[in-house]
Amino acid sequence: MNKIMPVEEATRFSRFGYGLLNEGDFESPPLVLLMGPYSAGKTTFVEHLLGRSFPGQRVGPEPTTDKFCAIMNGNEDRVVPGNALTVTPGTPYNGLQKFGNNFLARFEGSYVTGCEVLKNLTIIDTPGVLSGKKQSTGRSYSYADVLDWFVERSDMIILLFDVQKLDISDEMGSAIKSLEKSADKIRVVLNKSDGISHQHLMKVYGALLWNLGRIITTPEVTRVYLGSFWSEPLKNVETSALIEREMAELMNDLGILPRMGAVRKINDMVKRIRQVRVHAILVDHLRNEMPSMFNKEKRKKALLQDLPSVFRTVMSMHSLSYGDFPNIDKFRSGMEAMDFTKLPKLQGNRMKKGRRIQDLNRALMIAIPDLLCRVPGISKSCKLESVNSKISLQLS
């Protein structure tokens, strides 16, 4: 982290849609993000998972959860307002301050005491996705931007659908589409599955898969779990055994999440370092393309208009992967207000004459592999690889 921060600050990386990292991003337990239309059973799912209600809980057939709620382990049951939560030490929510008071008034933390599940997980309950203009005009903050922030930091995303209300609105489709880059984190739950017959359930299951296949355009078929997550026993004896097995599989996926949390955080750190490195190289290239005297604004405008060509040139010059490059529109938007003649050069003083970028390369090649070797379950294979390396060196 000490290697990343100086480069992020020098290149103003946070202005391009990335929040600054803090200790809470690495020390907090895995995040599980709940999404879905209103009245799909998200809050009741949390209650089922915890085995009890939580402070600030609101349940009903109408849109009741109008806030983003972080449900966490605590020493006492209490609700913490969003503004206070974003400055609480040890939490990963500091970056949410950029969305302003309109969002923070709709964000809160719910501390729950004596819950074993929350000792290893944090659950984010989200407002139900509304249909039509209510989704955008009914909220005084950008739901899509806030959702992107949580998706980036989540270890698992659970999409809940009500078996009786399967229609995916355009707004819900757009929200799901934004998850495409995190498709490996998604688990889809067809909730309240015990409320219909076995034959009807199979039809609904197939229809949901077809709808999701049109939105999430990945080669793999999205895994859909059947379930009925509430305190009452299953209604339909015909499907109860199947639903119980499906619910057990989902609980098992949640159970192994804490063990995979360390690997996920390391994976996210590697991704971040690669993004920061590409960003620094892009900024350096744009600075070097600027004239020393005249027509600076004209040249800046030309560079911004021809960013696809700039990306290809930088990728070729530095042998970079296109997957590490930022979204062109977001990058252009972030660069428009910046003075290109004041951008940091890789060999300049702000980048310590190239040492900053070398630190990132060393982190990827040495520090991260060393950190990965300390993760339980991986350390043994690392030791074996180390022994094999020593033997091969001796033989050579």
Tab-separated table of C-alpha atoms in Angstrom:
chain	number	residue	atom	x	y	z
A	1	MET	CA	0.000	0.000	0.000
A	2	ASN	CA	2.907	2.367	0.746
A	3	LYS	CA	4.113	1.808	-2.823
A	4	ILE	CA	0.741	2.544	-4.436
A	5	MET	CA	-0.358	5.662	-2.557
A	6	PRO	CA	2.453	8.037	-3.688
A	7	VAL	CA	1.794	7.210	-7.364
A	8	GLU	CA	-1.981	7.603	-6.922
A	9	GLU	CA	-1.526	11.000	-5.283
A	10	ALA	CA	1.021	12.241	-7.863
A	11	THR	CA	-1.172	11.242	-10.830
A	12	ARG	CA	-4.497	12.189	-9.139
A	13	PHE	CA	-5.751	8.677	-9.704
A	14	SER	CA	-8.766	9.180	-7.415
A	15	ARG	CA	-10.205	11.815	-9.788
A	16	PHE	CA	-10.893	9.115	-12.367
A	17	GLY	CA	-13.563	7.237	-10.457
A	18	TYR	CA	-11.252	5.316	-8.124
A	19	GLY	CA	-11.420	6.002	-4.394
A	20	LEU	CA	-8.204	6.340	-2.442
A	21	LEU	CA	-7.184	3.196	-0.580
A	22	ASN	CA	-7.089	3.114	3.219
A	23	GLU	CA	-6.244	0.518	5.853
A	24	GLY	CA	-9.913	-0.440	6.218
A	25	ASP	CA	-9.973	-1.735	2.635
A	26	PHE	CA	-7.528	-4.482	3.643
A	27	GLU	CA	-8.459	-5.083	7.284
A	28	SER	CA	-12.253	-5.339	6.931
A	29	PRO	CA	-13.991	-8.739	6.550
A	30	PRO	CA	-15.355	-9.821	3.145
A	31	LEU	CA	-18.314	-7.798	1.825
A	32	VAL	CA	-21.494	-9.511	0.597
A	33	LEU	CA	-23.651	-7.187	-1.533
A	34	LEU	CA	-27.398	-7.876	-1.781
A	35	MET	CA	-29.273	-6.584	-4.835
A	36	GLY	CA	-32.664	-7.047	-6.426
A	37	PRO	CA	-36.053	-5.487	-7.153
A	38	TYR	CA	-38.050	-4.174	-4.221
A	39	SER	CA	-39.927	-6.809	-2.167
A	40	ALA	CA	-37.694	-9.633	-3.444
A	41	GLY	CA	-36.828	-10.577	0.139
A	42	LYS	CA	-33.370	-8.999	0.566
A	43	THR	CA	-33.882	-7.811	4.138
A	44	THR	CA	-35.666	-11.033	5.122
A	45	PHE	CA	-32.718	-12.957	3.608
A	46	VAL	CA	-30.370	-11.058	5.958
A	47	GLU	CA	-32.621	-11.842	8.919
A	48	HIS	CA	-32.598	-15.547	7.961
A	49	LEU	CA	-28.805	-15.532	7.625
A	50	LEU	CA	-28.262	-13.819	10.983
A	51	GLY	CA	-30.966	-15.791	12.799
A	52	ARG	CA	-32.383	-12.541	14.182
A	53	SER	CA	-33.463	-9.046	13.220
A	54	PHE	CA	-30.945	-6.202	13.032
A	55	PRO	CA	-31.114	-2.538	14.119
A	56	GLY	CA	-32.798	-0.306	11.540
A	57	GLN	CA	-34.491	-3.229	9.799
A	58	ARG	CA	-37.616	-2.416	7.770
A	59	VAL	CA	-39.648	-5.101	5.978
A	60	GLY	CA	-42.857	-4.819	3.927
A	61	PRO	CA	-44.509	-5.525	0.556
A	62	GLU	CA	-43.861	-1.945	-0.586
A	63	PRO	CA	-40.361	-0.411	-1.122
A	64	THR	CA	-39.279	-0.178	2.539
A	65	THR	CA	-35.468	-0.333	2.413
A	66	ASP	CA	-34.675	3.157	1.116
A	67	LYS	CA	-31.069	3.152	2.326
A	68	PHE	CA	-27.797	1.362	1.767
A	69	CYS	CA	-27.184	-0.443	5.057
A	70	ALA	CA	-23.860	-1.996	6.124
A	71	ILE	CA	-24.627	-4.768	8.628
A	72	MET	CA	-21.558	-5.469	10.757
A	73	ASN	CA	-20.377	-7.155	13.919
A	74	GLY	CA	-20.306	-4.885	16.968
A	75	ASN	CA	-20.163	-4.763	20.758
A	76	GLU	CA	-23.751	-3.533	21.010
A	77	ASP	CA	-26.835	-3.231	18.819
A	78	ARG	CA	-26.906	0.264	17.335
A	79	VAL	CA	-27.326	2.260	14.148
A	80	VAL	CA	-24.574	4.640	12.983
A	81	PRO	CA	-25.432	7.385	10.442
A	82	GLY	CA	-23.569	7.439	7.141
A	83	ASN	CA	-21.485	10.561	7.784
A	84	ALA	CA	-20.143	9.121	11.038
A	85	LEU	CA	-19.560	5.678	9.515
A	86	THR	CA	-17.351	7.033	6.705
A	87	VAL	CA	-14.886	8.463	9.246
A	88	THR	CA	-14.934	5.472	11.617
A	89	PRO	CA	-11.410	3.951	11.868
A	90	GLY	CA	-11.008	0.428	10.523
A	91	THR	CA	-13.971	0.599	8.130
A	92	PRO	CA	-13.667	0.652	4.317
A	93	TYR	CA	-16.318	3.338	3.748
A	94	ASN	CA	-14.148	6.466	3.690
A	95	GLY	CA	-14.357	6.642	-0.108
A	96	LEU	CA	-18.143	7.082	0.022
A	97	GLN	CA	-17.683	10.689	1.154
A	98	LYS	CA	-17.253	11.717	-2.484
A	99	PHE	CA	-20.973	11.061	-3.103
A	100	GLY	CA	-21.917	13.880	-0.718
A	101	ASN	CA	-24.557	14.388	1.948
A	102	ASN	CA	-27.462	13.453	-0.316
A	103	PHE	CA	-26.162	9.893	-0.411
A	104	LEU	CA	-24.738	9.757	3.117
A	105	ALA	CA	-28.192	10.635	4.470
A	106	ARG	CA	-29.304	7.397	2.776
A	107	PHE	CA	-26.460	5.284	4.130
A	108	GLU	CA	-26.117	3.791	7.596
A	109	GLY	CA	-24.297	1.124	9.537
A	110	SER	CA	-26.115	-1.465	11.630
A	111	TYR	CA	-23.952	-3.006	14.356
A	112	VAL	CA	-25.173	-6.389	15.603
A	113	THR	CA	-23.828	-8.087	18.711
A	114	GLY	CA	-23.431	-11.820	19.319
A	115	CYS	CA	-23.806	-12.924	15.687
A	116	GLU	CA	-21.260	-15.520	14.525
A	117	VAL	CA	-21.897	-14.863	10.821
A	118	LEU	CA	-20.947	-11.192	11.099
A	119	LYS	CA	-17.635	-12.000	12.761
A	120	ASN	CA	-16.464	-13.154	9.345
A	121	LEU	CA	-18.679	-11.192	6.917
A	122	THR	CA	-20.162	-7.748	6.374
A	123	ILE	CA	-23.490	-7.593	4.527
A	124	ILE	CA	-24.581	-4.614	2.421
A	125	ASP	CA	-28.367	-4.378	2.077
A	126	THR	CA	-29.369	-2.109	-0.812
A	127	PRO	CA	-32.564	-0.271	-1.775
A	128	GLY	CA	-34.757	-2.207	-4.192
A	129	VAL	CA	-34.327	-1.254	-7.846
A	130	LEU	CA	-37.392	0.770	-8.866
A	131	SER	CA	-39.071	0.808	-12.267
A	132	GLY	CA	-39.410	3.794	-14.582
A	133	LYS	CA	-38.446	7.342	-13.681
A	134	LYS	CA	-38.600	6.649	-9.931
A	135	GLN	CA	-35.207	4.926	-10.156
A	136	SER	CA	-33.472	8.157	-11.260
A	137	THR	CA	-35.727	11.058	-10.289
A	138	GLY	CA	-36.790	9.579	-6.960
A	139	ARG	CA	-33.224	9.576	-5.632
A	140	SER	CA	-31.021	12.593	-4.958
A	141	TYR	CA	-27.763	10.709	-5.659
A	142	SER	CA	-26.400	8.547	-8.472
A	143	TYR	CA	-27.530	5.011	-7.619
A	144	ALA	CA	-25.405	3.563	-10.450
A	145	ASP	CA	-22.190	5.244	-9.244
A	146	VAL	CA	-22.741	4.180	-5.634
A	147	LEU	CA	-23.510	0.643	-6.769
A	148	ASP	CA	-20.275	0.562	-8.815
A	149	TRP	CA	-18.339	1.584	-5.693
A	150	PHE	CA	-19.752	-1.304	-3.659
A	151	VAL	CA	-19.445	-3.827	-6.507
A	152	GLU	CA	-15.736	-3.071	-6.879
A	153	ARG	CA	-15.135	-3.839	-3.191
A	154	SER	CA	-17.520	-6.773	-2.751
A	155	ASP	CA	-16.396	-10.366	-2.453
A	156	MET	CA	-19.807	-11.779	-3.385
A	157	ILE	CA	-22.882	-10.237	-5.028
A	158	ILE	CA	-26.219	-11.929	-4.363
A	159	LEU	CA	-29.048	-11.076	-6.782
A	160	LEU	CA	-32.440	-11.965	-5.335
A	161	PHE	CA	-35.570	-12.403	-7.454
A	162	ASP	CA	-39.096	-13.129	-6.300
A	163	VAL	CA	-40.417	-16.263	-8.016
A	164	GLN	CA	-43.794	-14.529	-8.396
A	165	LYS	CA	-42.357	-11.283	-9.861
A	166	LEU	CA	-39.835	-12.422	-12.422
A	167	ASP	CA	-40.071	-9.538	-14.901
A	168	ILE	CA	-36.705	-7.758	-15.108
A	169	SER	CA	-37.322	-4.054	-15.689
A	170	ASP	CA	-35.045	-1.938	-17.879
A	171	GLU	CA	-33.675	-0.305	-14.720
A	172	MET	CA	-32.944	-3.684	-13.112
A	173	GLY	CA	-31.371	-4.856	-16.377
A	174	SER	CA	-29.085	-1.811	-16.425
A	175	ALA	CA	-28.042	-2.493	-12.824
A	176	ILE	CA	-27.256	-6.139	-13.648
A	177	LYS	CA	-25.398	-5.114	-16.816
A	178	SER	CA	-23.077	-2.960	-14.702
A	179	LEU	CA	-22.071	-6.125	-12.809
A	180	GLU	CA	-20.773	-7.849	-15.944
A	181	LYS	CA	-17.129	-7.087	-15.159
A	182	SER	CA	-17.640	-8.827	-11.789
A	183	ALA	CA	-19.555	-11.831	-13.146
A	184	ASP	CA	-17.416	-14.239	-11.081
A	185	LYS	CA	-18.785	-12.705	-7.877
A	186	ILE	CA	-22.472	-13.049	-8.786
A	187	ARG	CA	-24.810	-15.596	-7.172
A	188	VAL	CA	-28.449	-15.458	-8.308
A	189	VAL	CA	-31.199	-16.585	-5.908
A	190	LEU	CA	-34.761	-17.400	-6.978
A	191	ASN	CA	-36.396	-16.609	-3.666
A	192	LYS	CA	-39.766	-17.849	-2.345
A	193	SER	CA	-39.387	-20.922	-4.583
A	194	ASP	CA	-41.612	-23.022	-2.310
A	195	GLY	CA	-44.642	-20.942	-3.265
A	196	ILE	CA	-45.254	-22.648	-6.629
A	197	SER	CA	-45.474	-26.198	-8.013
A	198	HIS	CA	-42.469	-28.181	-9.273
A	199	GLN	CA	-43.560	-27.845	-12.899
A	200	HIS	CA	-44.117	-24.094	-12.601
A	201	LEU	CA	-40.790	-23.718	-10.779
A	202	MET	CA	-38.889	-25.311	-13.675
A	203	LYS	CA	-40.557	-22.927	-16.137
A	204	VAL	CA	-39.725	-19.906	-13.999
A	205	TYR	CA	-36.141	-21.154	-13.535
A	206	GLY	CA	-35.677	-21.461	-17.309
A	207	ALA	CA	-37.222	-18.037	-17.936
A	208	LEU	CA	-34.872	-16.408	-15.424
A	209	LEU	CA	-31.833	-18.055	-17.034
A	210	TRP	CA	-32.963	-16.840	-20.455
A	211	ASN	CA	-33.508	-13.266	-19.203
A	212	LEU	CA	-30.131	-13.186	-17.464
A	213	GLY	CA	-28.409	-14.618	-20.548
A	214	ARG	CA	-29.566	-11.610	-22.577
A	215	ILE	CA	-28.079	-9.200	-20.014
A	216	ILE	CA	-24.918	-10.916	-18.732
A	217	THR	CA	-23.129	-11.790	-21.972
A	218	THR	CA	-20.567	-14.260	-20.664
A	219	PRO	CA	-19.846	-17.769	-22.051
A	220	GLU	CA	-20.648	-19.369	-18.676
A	221	VAL	CA	-24.253	-19.979	-17.634
A	222	THR	CA	-25.158	-17.954	-14.544
A	223	ARG	CA	-25.613	-20.148	-11.459
A	224	VAL	CA	-29.124	-19.793	-10.048
A	225	TYR	CA	-29.948	-21.071	-6.548
A	226	LEU	CA	-33.466	-21.981	-5.460
A	227	GLY	CA	-34.449	-20.891	-1.977
A	228	SER	CA	-37.015	-19.619	0.458
A	229	PHE	CA	-35.203	-17.512	3.006
A	230	TRP	CA	-37.499	-16.707	5.910
A	231	SER	CA	-38.396	-18.114	9.309
A	232	GLU	CA	-41.357	-20.265	8.182
A	233	PRO	CA	-41.013	-23.930	7.070
A	234	LEU	CA	-41.112	-24.719	3.344
A	235	LYS	CA	-44.667	-24.826	1.975
A	236	ASN	CA	-44.342	-27.274	-0.929
A	237	VAL	CA	-43.419	-30.837	0.068
A	238	GLU	CA	-42.864	-31.733	-3.605
A	239	THR	CA	-39.901	-29.349	-3.978
A	240	SER	CA	-38.706	-29.062	-0.369
A	241	ALA	CA	-35.784	-31.533	-0.674
A	242	LEU	CA	-34.448	-29.775	-3.801
A	243	ILE	CA	-34.801	-26.311	-2.286
A	244	GLU	CA	-33.102	-27.386	0.945
A	245	ARG	CA	-30.090	-28.714	-1.025
A	246	GLU	CA	-29.889	-25.500	-3.049
A	247	MET	CA	-30.036	-23.353	0.094
A	248	ALA	CA	-27.325	-25.494	1.712
A	249	GLU	CA	-25.067	-24.974	-1.335
A	250	LEU	CA	-25.480	-21.201	-1.123
A	251	MET	CA	-24.749	-21.255	2.620
A	252	ASN	CA	-21.631	-23.314	1.870
A	253	ASP	CA	-20.472	-20.683	-0.665
A	254	LEU	CA	-20.942	-18.015	1.999
A	255	GLY	CA	-19.159	-20.186	4.569
A	256	ILE	CA	-15.935	-20.478	2.542
A	257	LEU	CA	-15.923	-16.765	1.685
A	258	PRO	CA	-13.875	-15.712	4.768
A	259	ARG	CA	-11.157	-18.211	3.795
A	260	MET	CA	-11.080	-16.827	0.268
A	261	GLY	CA	-11.249	-13.219	1.484
A	262	ALA	CA	-7.473	-12.837	1.837
A	263	VAL	CA	-6.885	-14.146	-1.692
A	264	ARG	CA	-9.592	-11.828	-3.045
A	265	LYS	CA	-7.982	-8.798	-1.377
A	266	ILE	CA	-4.584	-9.712	-2.819
A	267	ASN	CA	-6.214	-10.168	-6.216
A	268	ASP	CA	-7.816	-6.717	-5.937
A	269	MET	CA	-4.475	-5.227	-4.891
A	270	VAL	CA	-2.749	-6.690	-7.963
A	271	LYS	CA	-5.541	-5.320	-10.160
A	272	ARG	CA	-5.171	-1.903	-8.531
A	273	ILE	CA	-1.390	-1.803	-8.987
A	274	ARG	CA	-1.719	-2.703	-12.666
A	275	GLN	CA	-4.349	0.022	-13.173
A	276	VAL	CA	-2.242	2.636	-11.355
A	277	ARG	CA	0.844	1.698	-13.388
A	278	VAL	CA	-1.026	2.049	-16.698
A	279	HIS	CA	-2.549	5.336	-15.521
A	280	ALA	CA	0.894	6.745	-14.649
A	281	ILE	CA	2.297	5.712	-18.038
A	282	LEU	CA	-0.671	7.289	-19.865
A	283	VAL	CA	-0.245	10.537	-17.942
A	284	ASP	CA	3.479	10.574	-18.751
A	285	HIS	CA	2.758	10.008	-22.454
A	286	LEU	CA	0.241	12.867	-22.593
A	287	ARG	CA	2.708	15.191	-20.868
A	288	ASN	CA	5.440	14.317	-23.349
A	289	GLU	CA	3.093	14.927	-26.295
A	290	MET	CA	2.498	18.551	-25.272
A	291	PRO	CA	4.334	21.391	-27.092
A	292	SER	CA	6.737	23.469	-25.032
A	293	MET	CA	5.503	26.878	-26.194
A	294	PHE	CA	2.423	27.398	-28.367
A	295	ASN	CA	-0.941	25.750	-29.191
A	296	LYS	CA	-1.119	23.847	-25.915
A	297	GLU	CA	-4.920	23.858	-25.674
A	298	LYS	CA	-5.271	22.833	-29.299
A	299	ARG	CA	-2.901	19.908	-28.776
A	300	LYS	CA	-4.674	18.883	-25.569
A	301	LYS	CA	-8.026	18.853	-27.366
A	302	ALA	CA	-6.573	16.761	-30.206
A	303	LEU	CA	-5.118	14.228	-27.766
A	304	LEU	CA	-8.411	13.855	-25.888
A	305	GLN	CA	-10.327	13.359	-29.129
A	306	ASP	CA	-7.868	10.709	-30.297
A	307	LEU	CA	-7.599	8.725	-27.048
A	308	PRO	CA	-8.161	5.320	-28.722
A	309	SER	CA	-5.032	5.934	-30.807
A	310	VAL	CA	-3.163	7.157	-27.701
A	311	PHE	CA	-4.129	3.966	-25.840
A	312	ARG	CA	-2.917	1.776	-28.713
A	313	THR	CA	0.399	3.653	-28.926
A	314	VAL	CA	1.065	3.391	-25.190
A	315	MET	CA	0.052	-0.274	-25.148
A	316	SER	CA	2.473	-1.045	-27.958
A	317	MET	CA	5.371	1.051	-26.608
A	318	HIS	CA	5.244	-0.448	-23.104
A	319	SER	CA	3.911	-3.971	-23.864
A	320	LEU	CA	0.841	-3.425	-21.675
A	321	SER	CA	-2.389	-5.407	-21.581
A	322	TYR	CA	-5.498	-3.667	-22.919
A	323	GLY	CA	-7.467	-5.103	-19.989
A	324	ASP	CA	-5.506	-2.848	-17.600
A	325	PHE	CA	-6.508	0.347	-19.416
A	326	PRO	CA	-9.264	2.580	-18.025
A	327	ASN	CA	-12.633	3.273	-19.592
A	328	ILE	CA	-11.948	5.822	-22.351
A	329	ASP	CA	-14.937	8.060	-21.563
A	330	LYS	CA	-14.148	8.192	-17.834
A	331	PHE	CA	-10.472	8.863	-18.528
A	332	ARG	CA	-11.334	11.657	-20.977
A	333	SER	CA	-13.760	13.202	-18.477
A	334	GLY	CA	-11.126	13.161	-15.723
A	335	MET	CA	-8.399	14.644	-17.943
A	336	GLU	CA	-10.454	17.516	-19.405
A	337	ALA	CA	-10.028	19.774	-16.368
A	338	MET	CA	-6.309	19.037	-15.936
A	339	ASP	CA	-3.363	21.056	-17.203
A	340	PHE	CA	-1.359	18.608	-19.326
A	341	THR	CA	1.838	20.642	-18.945
A	342	LYS	CA	1.736	20.016	-15.177
A	343	LEU	CA	1.209	16.268	-15.348
A	344	PRO	CA	3.918	14.209	-13.601
A	345	LYS	CA	6.599	12.584	-15.744
A	346	LEU	CA	7.801	9.086	-14.958
A	347	GLN	CA	11.364	10.393	-14.735
A	348	GLY	CA	10.341	13.606	-12.936
A	349	ASN	CA	10.776	14.648	-9.322
A	350	ARG	CA	7.230	13.738	-8.254
A	351	MET	CA	7.835	10.194	-9.456
A	352	LYS	CA	11.304	10.095	-7.844
A	353	LYS	CA	13.163	9.876	-11.183
A	354	GLY	CA	11.368	6.677	-12.135
A	355	ARG	CA	11.714	4.954	-8.756
A	356	ARG	CA	7.965	5.158	-8.063
A	357	ILE	CA	7.084	3.066	-11.109
A	358	GLN	CA	9.948	0.672	-10.292
A	359	ASP	CA	8.436	0.231	-6.816
A	360	LEU	CA	5.145	-0.828	-8.426
A	361	ASN	CA	6.936	-3.359	-10.631
A	362	ARG	CA	8.815	-4.768	-7.642
A	363	ALA	CA	5.577	-5.013	-5.679
A	364	LEU	CA	4.044	-7.117	-8.458
A	365	MET	CA	7.105	-9.335	-8.856
A	366	ILE	CA	8.282	-9.717	-5.230
A	367	ALA	CA	6.053	-8.261	-2.497
A	368	ILE	CA	2.710	-9.637	-3.740
A	369	PRO	CA	3.967	-13.221	-4.326
A	370	ASP	CA	5.566	-13.126	-0.859
A	371	LEU	CA	2.255	-11.950	0.633
A	372	LEU	CA	0.365	-14.674	-1.218
A	373	CYS	CA	2.685	-17.312	0.213
A	374	ARG	CA	1.560	-16.359	3.723
A	375	VAL	CA	-2.073	-17.248	2.993
A	376	PRO	CA	-3.083	-20.561	4.648
A	377	GLY	CA	-3.404	-23.329	2.069
A	378	ILE	CA	-1.036	-21.634	-0.373
A	379	SER	CA	2.038	-21.430	1.863
A	380	LYS	CA	2.798	-25.171	1.486
A	381	SER	CA	2.907	-25.002	-2.302
A	382	CYS	CA	5.081	-21.877	-2.060
A	383	LYS	CA	7.550	-23.719	0.180
A	384	LEU	CA	7.633	-26.644	-2.240
A	385	GLU	CA	8.234	-24.278	-5.149
A	386	SER	CA	11.010	-22.579	-3.168
A	387	VAL	CA	12.666	-25.970	-2.500
A	388	ASN	CA	12.397	-26.931	-6.187
A	389	SER	CA	13.949	-23.599	-7.172
A	390	LYS	CA	16.895	-24.161	-4.838
A	391	ILE	CA	17.437	-27.711	-6.202
A	392	SER	CA	17.339	-26.469	-9.805
A	393	LEU	CA	19.841	-23.726	-8.964
A	394	GLN	CA	22.193	-26.257	-7.369
A	395	LEU	CA	21.950	-28.595	-10.362
A	396	SER	CA	22.653	-25.764	-12.782
